[in-house]
């Protein structure tokens, strides 16, 4: 139980004792500034209103009934009826000791694990992964790691675009190039170039275009030769994505791929079911659902096409089928979609219709966790200098190179191997952190300078804070892993740091609830900053420091390092021993 939960329970007990109705909340929060207490209960004003009494008097009664023996050293009423709680340093020391000697840092496993389906990354296999897929991939992965750490059963689903008309063109091109070169890996070495060749071929050569059209039809009717070419194409294209996932330290595996094609056989039944329910109607030869729930200002319902004139199915049809699979087969309790904000209407339609058609009942939480666009320094969507899409592979290579230059400049004594490893962790970490630390729903400007800075809320700053702690242990010649000495919270800096460290699980709960990784970034940045302040004010290895103070501070440092390491790991970012 974290501090907030503990205080919450204690204050609720006191409220019950003095007759406050049971449904009123205790409203516990960390004190915002000094003079607010370490924690503050904000319950008395609301309760007094509900009970028709004076808030300060009620607060005084609650405080009198409040049993915080051994936990708080001071409980005070402030302002109109706030209850300020100052925690006892001895108690804080005991909590820190428990966290420091626990591999999970006192983060409990959830008591009610859910089946959480996380839909993320989802590149289109016709093309190479580009920066547009970066945000979904890293934000989704961070939530997958975090929910798994909390003890949920996370089911990753990589909804790749592996179906659609352009595959006729692509496999026709593959067939021709294979005839000429005989090596599919060679032909598809650069998917981007391959796609352009196919497209040009399609535009310039009428016979080829006809063949491509014929191939789609054959592919869709299950022709073995076409399927074989398509499989070849998919395998290689997926391989490109897998390489990026490894480079990015993203946990998606090949077995998490559940692409659009997986649902092919379910599409006709979805349409039939919607027709049977009277939800889908014919309109200009297409099958359309008109959603009054999403009507525009004039009251016109929002049209959702689920089958084209001529029989083709759509992106939306596939998403409806995927939802049914996730609920019926994967038994999802919560489904999280990390998809660009520009697909909001699509997601709203899919969610609204699946509820309406009873594909999904109310107990299942459906969440479109939209994110904004990554912008270039010109404030327009991030592009290459010539206006092309930026390939993810190239962006990551550049990140590692830039980090390498910084690292070797900062620490010329490192070996080439060390530099290579550190630059990989710093470079990739910087790109990921720069994205994760921004409020998910906003657009943000991509900037090499700020993401690679050793100052401020960046990956290098946190990685550096971690290495600083490690260097203290090297200097002291100890690993505080097995220390059992008492933790003495003697100074203001130690107290502030200790309280912040003990909020780790509260922060994780909030990130898990809101799917907002930036809250974890902010928290880790605060830890690192408070650590620096503590380090300035509280000498550790200096001559004349009493051994029990020294060992206590070493344990505190150790918990700082473990928290940063664990927190960064949940963001998919690695630490290093030195940099
Ligand atoms: N392939 C899609 C795109 O690139 C993303 C897939 C997202 N997932 C989903 N279930 N629609 O836009």
XYZ file of C-alpha atoms and ligand atoms in Angstrom:
591
model
C 0.000 0.000 0.000
C 1.490 3.369 -0.956
C 1.399 6.481 1.243
C -1.596 7.964 -0.473
C -3.643 4.789 -0.090
C -2.603 4.397 3.521
C -3.508 7.975 4.457
C -6.686 7.679 2.465
C -7.766 4.701 4.506
C -6.844 6.334 7.806
C -8.683 9.558 7.006
C -11.745 7.662 5.757
C -11.820 5.760 9.056
C -11.708 9.016 10.979
C -14.418 10.511 8.788
C -16.646 7.501 9.450
C -16.030 7.816 13.196
C -17.294 11.399 13.246
C -20.328 10.554 11.147
C -19.393 11.742 7.661
C -21.493 9.874 5.057
C -19.531 6.911 3.703
C -19.591 7.947 0.037
C -17.568 11.138 0.553
C -13.887 10.982 -0.490
C -10.837 11.761 1.656
C -9.076 13.580 -1.215
C -5.475 12.928 -0.233
C -2.729 14.526 -2.308
C 0.944 15.312 -1.802
C 1.307 18.835 -0.354
C 1.894 21.219 -3.234
C 4.320 23.586 -1.528
C 5.935 24.055 1.818
C 3.367 24.856 4.475
C 0.915 22.415 2.859
C 2.229 19.420 4.788
C 3.865 16.428 3.179
C 0.368 15.283 2.314
C -2.914 17.085 2.514
C -6.479 15.851 3.035
C -9.025 18.036 1.357
C -12.135 16.303 2.672
C -13.538 18.608 5.342
C -14.954 21.353 3.117
C -17.024 19.041 0.939
C -18.167 16.934 3.870
C -19.151 19.996 5.933
C -21.213 21.276 3.032
C -22.993 17.931 2.694
C -23.617 17.808 6.447
C -24.447 21.491 6.886
C -21.710 22.123 9.463
C -18.644 24.319 9.769
C -15.663 22.943 7.814
C -12.917 23.887 10.284
C -14.870 22.392 13.160
C -15.462 19.224 11.191
C -11.756 19.115 10.247
C -10.877 19.367 13.957
C -13.160 16.439 14.757
C -11.654 14.356 11.955
C -8.148 15.158 13.178
C -9.105 14.168 16.732
C -10.359 10.817 15.453
C -7.392 10.315 13.111
C -5.000 7.572 14.172
C -1.628 8.223 12.582
C 0.465 7.033 15.518
C 3.937 6.152 14.342
C 3.264 7.558 10.859
C 2.806 11.307 11.212
C 4.687 13.724 13.413
C 2.313 16.624 12.949
C -1.281 17.021 11.798
C -2.576 20.562 11.393
C -5.657 22.318 10.137
C -5.005 25.092 7.651
C -7.112 27.635 5.763
C -10.805 26.846 5.437
C -10.320 23.233 6.637
C -7.388 21.549 4.928
C -5.723 18.838 6.972
C -1.950 18.989 6.593
C -0.044 15.853 7.468
C 3.697 15.813 8.120
C 5.215 12.359 8.073
C 7.591 11.035 10.703
C 11.203 10.748 9.508
C 11.632 7.386 11.301
C 8.591 5.989 9.543
C 9.818 7.294 6.180
C 13.194 5.692 6.842
C 11.528 2.327 7.425
C 9.541 2.626 4.191
C 12.661 3.533 2.226
C 14.497 0.558 3.709
C 11.698 -1.767 2.618
C 11.670 -0.363 -0.916
C 15.439 -0.432 -1.245
C 15.692 -4.087 -0.316
C 12.815 -5.125 -2.574
C 13.349 -6.054 -6.234
C 9.941 -4.571 -7.060
C 10.600 -1.385 -5.056
C 7.414 -2.038 -3.072
C 5.245 -1.820 -6.164
C 2.596 -4.425 -5.509
C 1.151 -6.656 -8.200
C -2.420 -5.657 -8.948
C -4.985 -7.733 -7.109
C -7.358 -7.803 -10.088
C -5.236 -8.483 -13.193
C -6.969 -7.627 -16.444
C -6.532 -8.962 -19.949
C -5.291 -5.852 -21.676
C -5.028 -5.851 -25.457
C -2.644 -3.184 -26.707
C -2.847 -2.301 -30.378
C 0.294 -0.479 -31.378
C 2.845 0.142 -34.118
C 0.738 -1.308 -36.996
C 2.965 -0.288 -39.920
C 1.794 -0.844 -43.474
C 3.908 -3.601 -44.940
C 3.786 -2.149 -48.426
C 6.308 0.464 -47.315
C 9.186 0.822 -44.966
C 8.468 2.056 -41.448
C 8.664 5.812 -41.253
C 8.525 8.355 -38.449
C 4.723 8.291 -38.532
C 4.900 4.908 -36.809
C 7.380 5.981 -34.182
C 4.974 7.470 -31.678
C 2.546 4.557 -31.704
C 5.407 2.097 -31.367
C 7.170 3.663 -28.419
C 4.190 4.968 -26.478
C 2.336 1.682 -26.899
C 5.382 -0.304 -25.867
C 5.857 1.737 -22.745
C 2.276 1.070 -21.637
C 2.687 -2.615 -22.441
C 5.772 -2.792 -20.222
C 4.167 -0.817 -17.433
C 0.894 -2.749 -17.287
C 2.815 -6.007 -17.413
C 4.997 -4.844 -14.524
C 1.864 -4.104 -12.541
C 0.794 -7.693 -13.076
C -1.766 -7.397 -15.872
C -1.954 -9.934 -18.654
C -0.866 -7.822 -21.612
C -1.623 -9.053 -25.121
C 0.272 -7.108 -27.754
C -1.400 -6.841 -31.143
C 0.518 -5.487 -34.096
C -2.295 -4.667 -36.536
C -0.056 -4.395 -39.604
C -1.444 -3.315 -42.973
C -0.812 -6.470 -44.997
C -3.861 -6.478 -47.239
C -5.442 -4.207 -49.814
C -5.325 -3.379 -53.503
C -1.705 -2.245 -53.626
C -0.561 -5.791 -52.871
C -1.550 -6.838 -56.411
C 0.909 -4.308 -57.773
C 3.602 -5.290 -55.287
C 3.490 -8.998 -55.890
C 3.360 -8.510 -59.659
C 6.519 -6.429 -59.317
C 8.119 -8.981 -57.019
C 7.380 -11.730 -59.500
C 9.087 -9.808 -62.309
C 12.115 -8.865 -60.247
C 12.463 -12.415 -58.985
C 12.423 -13.619 -62.579
C 15.301 -11.265 -63.296
C 17.324 -11.567 -60.085
C 15.974 -14.630 -58.328
C 16.647 -13.262 -54.875
C 13.749 -11.742 -52.990
C 15.883 -10.368 -50.188
C 17.899 -8.426 -52.753
C 14.842 -7.186 -54.600
C 13.315 -5.922 -51.364
C 16.486 -4.616 -49.782
C 15.039 -1.152 -49.898
C 11.272 -1.335 -49.644
C 10.896 2.323 -50.421
C 12.744 1.969 -53.729
C 10.856 -1.213 -54.458
C 7.525 0.504 -53.884
C 8.476 3.381 -56.176
C 9.568 0.956 -58.905
C 6.286 -0.901 -58.631
C 4.285 2.309 -58.694
C 6.144 3.650 -61.724
C 5.716 0.340 -63.480
C 2.015 0.443 -62.703
C 1.600 4.010 -63.966
C 3.677 3.646 -67.130
C 2.886 0.149 -68.303
C -0.724 -0.682 -69.123
C -0.079 -4.426 -69.392
C 1.608 -4.466 -65.989
C -1.246 -2.490 -64.467
C -3.760 -4.988 -65.802
C -1.714 -7.839 -64.456
C -1.571 -6.128 -61.036
C -5.360 -5.783 -61.016
C -5.792 -9.406 -61.965
C -3.380 -10.432 -59.208
C -5.390 -8.676 -56.512
C -8.476 -10.554 -57.526
C -6.578 -13.850 -57.587
C -4.943 -13.073 -54.251
C -8.282 -12.291 -52.674
C -9.825 -15.486 -53.946
C -7.016 -17.498 -52.365
C -4.924 -18.468 -55.422
C -1.948 -20.505 -54.143
C 0.687 -18.930 -56.391
C -0.407 -15.428 -55.417
C -0.485 -16.307 -51.748
C 3.050 -17.620 -52.006
C 4.342 -14.369 -53.509
C 2.394 -12.386 -50.952
C 3.870 -14.439 -48.087
C 7.363 -13.840 -49.453
C 6.723 -10.139 -49.594
C 5.266 -10.058 -46.092
C 8.102 -12.022 -44.525
C 10.733 -9.667 -45.817
C 8.796 -6.534 -45.040
C 8.085 -7.735 -41.512
C 11.735 -8.454 -41.124
C 12.455 -4.747 -41.693
C 10.047 -3.851 -38.889
C 11.488 -6.459 -36.544
C 14.938 -4.986 -37.060
C 13.611 -1.573 -36.111
C 11.921 -2.989 -33.012
C 15.190 -4.523 -31.896
C 17.085 -1.336 -32.575
C 14.450 0.619 -30.647
C 14.383 -1.846 -27.758
C 10.682 -2.413 -28.329
C 9.165 -5.647 -27.028
C 7.021 -6.509 -30.083
C 7.649 -10.026 -31.397
C 6.717 -11.633 -34.698
C 4.111 -13.617 -32.806
C 2.346 -10.366 -31.869
C 1.548 -9.678 -35.511
C -2.141 -9.989 -36.146
C -2.393 -8.149 -39.435
C -5.440 -7.052 -41.375
C -5.342 -10.237 -43.473
C -5.895 -12.337 -40.356
C -9.518 -11.165 -40.333
C -10.319 -11.875 -44.004
C -12.740 -14.680 -43.272
C -14.548 -12.692 -40.596
C -15.407 -9.689 -42.775
C -18.418 -11.092 -44.649
C -19.960 -12.403 -41.385
C -19.508 -8.973 -39.763
C -21.382 -7.314 -42.623
C -24.090 -9.996 -42.565
C -24.581 -9.604 -38.837
C -24.924 -5.841 -39.165
C -27.424 -6.299 -41.986
C -29.409 -8.820 -39.935
C -29.557 -6.389 -37.066
C -30.866 -3.760 -39.473
C -27.882 -1.530 -38.805
C -26.238 -1.760 -42.230
C -28.272 -0.592 -45.187
C -27.596 -0.341 -48.897
C -26.650 3.089 -50.163
C -25.455 3.589 -53.765
C -24.585 -0.099 -53.960
C -22.436 0.022 -50.811
C -23.263 -1.282 -47.344
C -23.372 1.636 -44.952
C -24.175 2.166 -41.291
C -25.552 5.608 -40.448
C -24.631 6.546 -36.914
C -27.012 9.065 -35.407
C -24.856 8.987 -32.245
C -22.101 10.769 -34.140
C -24.342 13.163 -36.062
C -22.947 16.540 -37.129
C -24.362 19.891 -35.984
C -27.108 19.770 -38.609
C -28.192 16.397 -37.303
C -26.904 14.371 -40.282
C -25.802 10.930 -39.117
C -22.192 9.914 -39.565
C -21.909 7.430 -42.455
C -19.636 4.434 -42.031
C -19.052 2.318 -45.122
C -18.430 -1.315 -44.281
C -18.557 -2.791 -47.778
C -17.885 -1.043 -51.056
C -20.001 -1.294 -54.148
C -18.434 -4.305 -55.860
C -17.864 -6.155 -52.624
C -14.549 -4.874 -51.244
C -14.228 -4.502 -47.477
C -12.647 -1.571 -45.710
C -10.252 -0.613 -42.929
C -13.281 -0.130 -40.662
C -14.711 -3.571 -41.416
C -11.392 -5.116 -40.437
C -11.304 -3.152 -37.202
C -14.804 -4.371 -36.324
C -13.718 -7.952 -36.926
C -10.543 -7.391 -34.892
C -12.611 -6.063 -32.012
C -14.792 -9.155 -31.988
C -11.708 -11.363 -31.999
C -10.173 -9.407 -29.123
C -13.293 -9.676 -27.027
C -14.445 -13.207 -27.880
C -11.149 -15.032 -28.337
C -8.600 -12.968 -26.427
C -11.131 -12.235 -23.646
C -10.030 -8.636 -23.363
C -11.210 -6.497 -20.442
C -9.473 -3.408 -21.723
C -8.450 -2.599 -25.297
C -6.020 0.239 -25.878
C -5.404 1.635 -29.363
C -2.326 3.794 -29.817
C -3.198 5.466 -33.080
C -2.690 8.933 -34.522
C -5.300 11.549 -33.545
C -6.147 11.927 -37.224
C -7.925 8.570 -37.040
C -10.248 9.732 -34.251
C -13.437 9.658 -36.280
C -12.617 6.173 -37.514
C -12.100 4.923 -33.956
C -15.262 6.622 -32.703
C -17.274 4.959 -35.422
C -15.767 1.553 -34.728
C -16.382 1.859 -30.981
C -19.899 3.273 -31.304
C -20.983 0.639 -33.781
C -19.499 -2.281 -31.867
C -21.389 -1.243 -28.742
C -24.569 -0.722 -30.698
C -24.291 -4.099 -32.435
C -23.483 -5.723 -29.063
C -20.118 -6.966 -30.332
C -18.656 -5.572 -27.112
C -20.458 -5.185 -23.826
C -20.153 -2.237 -21.483
C -17.746 -4.016 -19.132
C -14.971 -3.873 -21.738
C -13.110 -0.603 -21.826
C -12.378 0.676 -25.354
C -9.770 3.413 -25.493
C -8.394 5.323 -28.429
C -5.240 6.816 -26.961
C -4.586 9.366 -29.618
C -1.331 11.214 -30.074
C -0.313 14.355 -31.904
C 2.086 14.784 -34.806
C 5.858 14.938 -34.671
C 6.823 18.251 -36.260
C 10.028 19.514 -37.835
C 11.709 22.733 -36.672
C 9.655 24.568 -39.318
C 6.499 23.635 -37.410
C 5.285 21.348 -40.214
C 5.048 17.548 -40.018
C 8.556 16.111 -39.802
C 10.045 15.505 -43.277
C 13.471 15.138 -44.874
C 15.095 18.296 -46.214
C 13.782 17.436 -49.664
C 10.281 16.904 -48.310
C 10.280 13.090 -48.319
C 9.196 10.875 -45.432
C 11.957 10.195 -42.956
C 12.799 6.518 -42.696
C 12.933 5.328 -39.132
C 16.069 3.260 -39.709
C 17.983 6.333 -40.886
C 16.713 8.518 -38.079
C 17.898 6.012 -35.480
C 21.304 5.646 -37.092
C 21.704 9.412 -36.969
C 20.660 9.472 -33.295
C 23.343 6.955 -32.370
C 25.984 8.824 -34.371
C 25.150 12.134 -32.747
C 25.181 10.579 -29.297
C 28.541 8.986 -30.108
C 30.077 12.356 -30.906
C 28.837 13.790 -27.601
C 29.888 10.832 -25.506
C 33.425 10.621 -26.862
C 33.839 14.355 -26.386
C 32.608 14.183 -22.806
C 34.658 11.169 -21.833
C 37.682 10.549 -24.057
C 38.969 7.737 -21.803
C 36.272 5.268 -22.830
C 37.153 2.343 -25.072
C 35.664 2.087 -28.559
C 33.378 -0.741 -27.429
C 32.144 1.253 -24.479
C 31.503 4.279 -26.674
C 29.536 2.150 -29.116
C 27.328 0.726 -26.395
C 26.812 4.016 -24.573
C 25.989 5.907 -27.773
C 23.432 3.305 -28.719
C 21.715 3.596 -25.344
C 21.927 7.392 -25.241
C 20.958 7.924 -28.882
C 17.976 5.581 -28.930
C 16.999 6.595 -25.406
C 16.994 10.258 -26.390
C 14.683 9.784 -29.346
C 12.281 7.717 -27.264
C 12.383 9.921 -24.192
C 11.892 13.129 -26.193
C 8.653 11.648 -27.422
C 7.477 10.007 -24.215
C 8.063 13.072 -22.054
C 5.622 15.201 -24.050
C 1.916 15.208 -23.255
C 0.741 12.426 -25.553
C -2.137 14.312 -27.128
C -0.062 17.322 -28.220
C 2.016 17.815 -31.358
C 5.704 18.293 -30.635
C 8.769 19.612 -32.387
C 11.558 17.161 -33.044
C 14.901 18.691 -32.076
C 18.234 16.891 -31.895
C 19.744 19.610 -29.703
C 17.177 19.468 -26.941
C 16.756 15.688 -26.866
C 20.505 15.068 -26.603
C 21.093 17.733 -23.988
C 22.606 16.678 -20.677
C 20.542 19.344 -18.940
C 16.812 19.288 -18.366
C 14.148 16.658 -18.787
C 16.022 14.366 -21.184
C 17.216 10.775 -21.379
C 20.908 11.735 -21.088
C 20.205 13.705 -17.906
C 18.550 10.718 -16.256
C 21.119 8.261 -17.549
C 23.806 10.568 -16.242
C 22.166 10.786 -12.812
C 22.184 6.994 -12.726
C 25.900 6.824 -13.587
C 26.686 9.388 -10.899
C 25.217 7.084 -8.276
C 27.151 4.138 -9.685
C 30.369 6.117 -9.501
C 29.767 6.806 -5.799
C 29.466 3.068 -5.189
C 32.678 2.448 -7.131
C 34.437 5.126 -5.122
C 33.127 3.722 -1.843
C 33.940 0.187 -2.961
C 30.479 -1.046 -1.938
C 27.274 -2.330 -3.429
C 24.491 -1.336 -1.026
C 22.321 -4.213 -2.311
C 22.560 -6.161 0.929
C 22.807 -3.258 3.376
C 20.483 -3.612 6.350
C 21.449 -0.554 8.388
C 18.729 1.887 9.409
C 17.870 4.762 7.125
C 18.162 8.075 8.890
C 16.096 10.872 7.416
C 17.897 13.771 9.067
C 17.757 16.677 6.643
C 15.078 18.440 4.654
C 16.690 17.257 1.379
C 16.629 13.649 2.509
C 13.015 13.942 3.527
C 11.851 15.505 0.278
C 13.756 12.914 -1.734
C 12.432 10.054 0.395
C 8.809 11.119 0.025
C 9.205 11.467 -3.731
C 10.804 8.020 -3.987
C 7.902 6.486 -2.103
C 5.460 7.870 -4.676
C 6.701 5.559 -7.434
C 3.729 3.199 -7.342
C 1.228 6.072 -7.186
C 2.740 7.481 -10.363
C 2.627 4.099 -12.096
C -1.048 3.763 -11.194
C -1.787 7.105 -12.736
C 0.180 6.374 -15.912
C -1.604 3.038 -16.242
C -4.997 4.661 -15.827
C -4.488 7.598 -18.162
C -1.965 6.025 -20.554
C 0.182 9.129 -20.150
C 3.880 8.141 -19.975
C 4.976 11.774 -19.659
C 3.840 11.636 -16.029
C 6.446 8.973 -15.366
C 9.089 11.054 -17.191
C 8.263 14.107 -15.088
C 8.486 11.985 -11.964
C 11.892 10.544 -12.869
C 13.148 13.996 -13.726
C 12.023 15.235 -10.310
C 13.797 12.308 -8.648
C 17.024 13.076 -10.509
C 16.789 16.776 -9.669
C 16.034 16.132 -5.982
C 18.907 13.702 -5.951
C 21.283 16.383 -7.238
C 20.054 18.765 -4.526
C 20.469 16.090 -1.870
C 23.931 15.277 -3.170
C 25.012 18.921 -2.892
C 23.651 19.295 0.624
C 24.400 15.923 2.173
C 27.969 14.678 1.936
C 28.304 10.925 1.728
C 31.940 9.892 1.480
C 33.515 12.980 2.995
C 35.898 12.514 5.929
C 34.218 12.863 9.282
C 30.808 11.601 8.188
C 29.562 9.086 10.748
C 29.417 5.542 9.319
C 25.710 5.176 10.052
C 24.948 8.403 8.137
C 27.191 7.332 5.302
C 25.514 3.921 4.987
C 22.067 5.418 5.290
C 22.818 7.855 2.464
C 24.298 5.081 0.359
C 21.058 3.142 0.678
C 19.069 6.214 -0.271
C 21.318 6.672 -3.326
C 20.775 3.056 -4.203
C 17.017 3.440 -4.186
C 17.391 6.521 -6.399
C 19.394 4.494 -8.926
C 16.989 1.558 -8.781
C 13.986 3.819 -9.270
C 15.551 5.577 -12.257
C 16.596 2.248 -13.732
C 13.176 0.664 -13.244
C 11.343 3.770 -14.428
C 13.459 4.066 -17.566
C 13.035 0.357 -18.203
C 9.261 0.845 -18.205
C 9.832 3.499 -20.860
C 12.008 1.043 -22.796
C 15.223 2.979 -22.121
C 18.476 1.441 -20.926
C 21.000 2.694 -18.382
C 24.786 2.241 -18.277
C 27.407 2.098 -15.554
C 29.394 5.073 -16.821
C 29.201 7.669 -19.556
N -1.874 0.499 -40.359
C -2.528 1.635 -39.773
C -1.864 2.922 -40.259
O -0.707 2.923 -40.622
C -2.482 1.611 -38.274
C -3.217 0.462 -37.642
C -3.757 0.832 -36.303
N -4.565 -0.187 -35.690
C -5.852 -0.424 -35.947
N -6.455 -1.386 -35.307
N -6.513 0.291 -36.842
O -2.511 3.959 -40.258
